[in-house]
Amino acid sequence: MVDHSDQVLVIQSETEKSVHLQLKVAPEDMGKVIGKQGKIANAIRTLVKAAAVKDGRRVHMDIDQ
């Protein structure tokens, strides 16, 4: 999905009821991760949220360079 996979970093912080994920990618890969009109980013968020629901948690995800 990205050209610079060595520059992908996921930072996770958790509380009892929520998870916060910060996804950092190379500036050149931001467009690929976000996708046209944010479709790829929204799909990633949907998958992550579906997994979190199984644990009864809420999830928040940010994508940064």
Coordinates of C-alpha atoms in Angstrom, one line a residue, residues 2-4 6-8 11-13 18 21 24 27 29 31 33 35-36 43 46 48-49 51 57-58 62-64:
V2 CA 2.9 2.4 0.7
D3 CA 6.3 2.8 -1.0
H4 CA 8.2 3.6 2.2
D6 CA 10.1 1.4 6.8
Q7 CA 8.7 4.8 7.7
V8 CA 5.3 3.5 8.8
I11 CA 1.5 4.6 18.1
Q12 CA -1.2 3.1 20.3
S13 CA -2.5 4.4 23.6
S18 CA -11.1 3.4 24.2
L21 CA -4.1 5.0 17.2
K24 CA 2.5 8.0 10.8
P27 CA 4.8 12.5 3.3
D29 CA 2.7 8.1 1.0
G31 CA -2.1 10.4 -0.7
V33 CA -3.1 6.1 2.6
G35 CA -7.1 7.8 -1.0
K36 CA -9.4 9.7 -3.3
A43 CA -12.0 1.9 5.0
T46 CA -14.0 1.1 9.6
V48 CA -10.2 -0.8 13.1
K49 CA -13.5 0.2 14.6
A51 CA -12.3 -4.9 15.7
R57 CA -14.2 -0.2 23.0
R58 CA -14.3 2.9 21.0
D62 CA -5.2 9.9 13.3
I63 CA -3.1 9.8 10.1
D64 CA 0.0 12.0 10.2

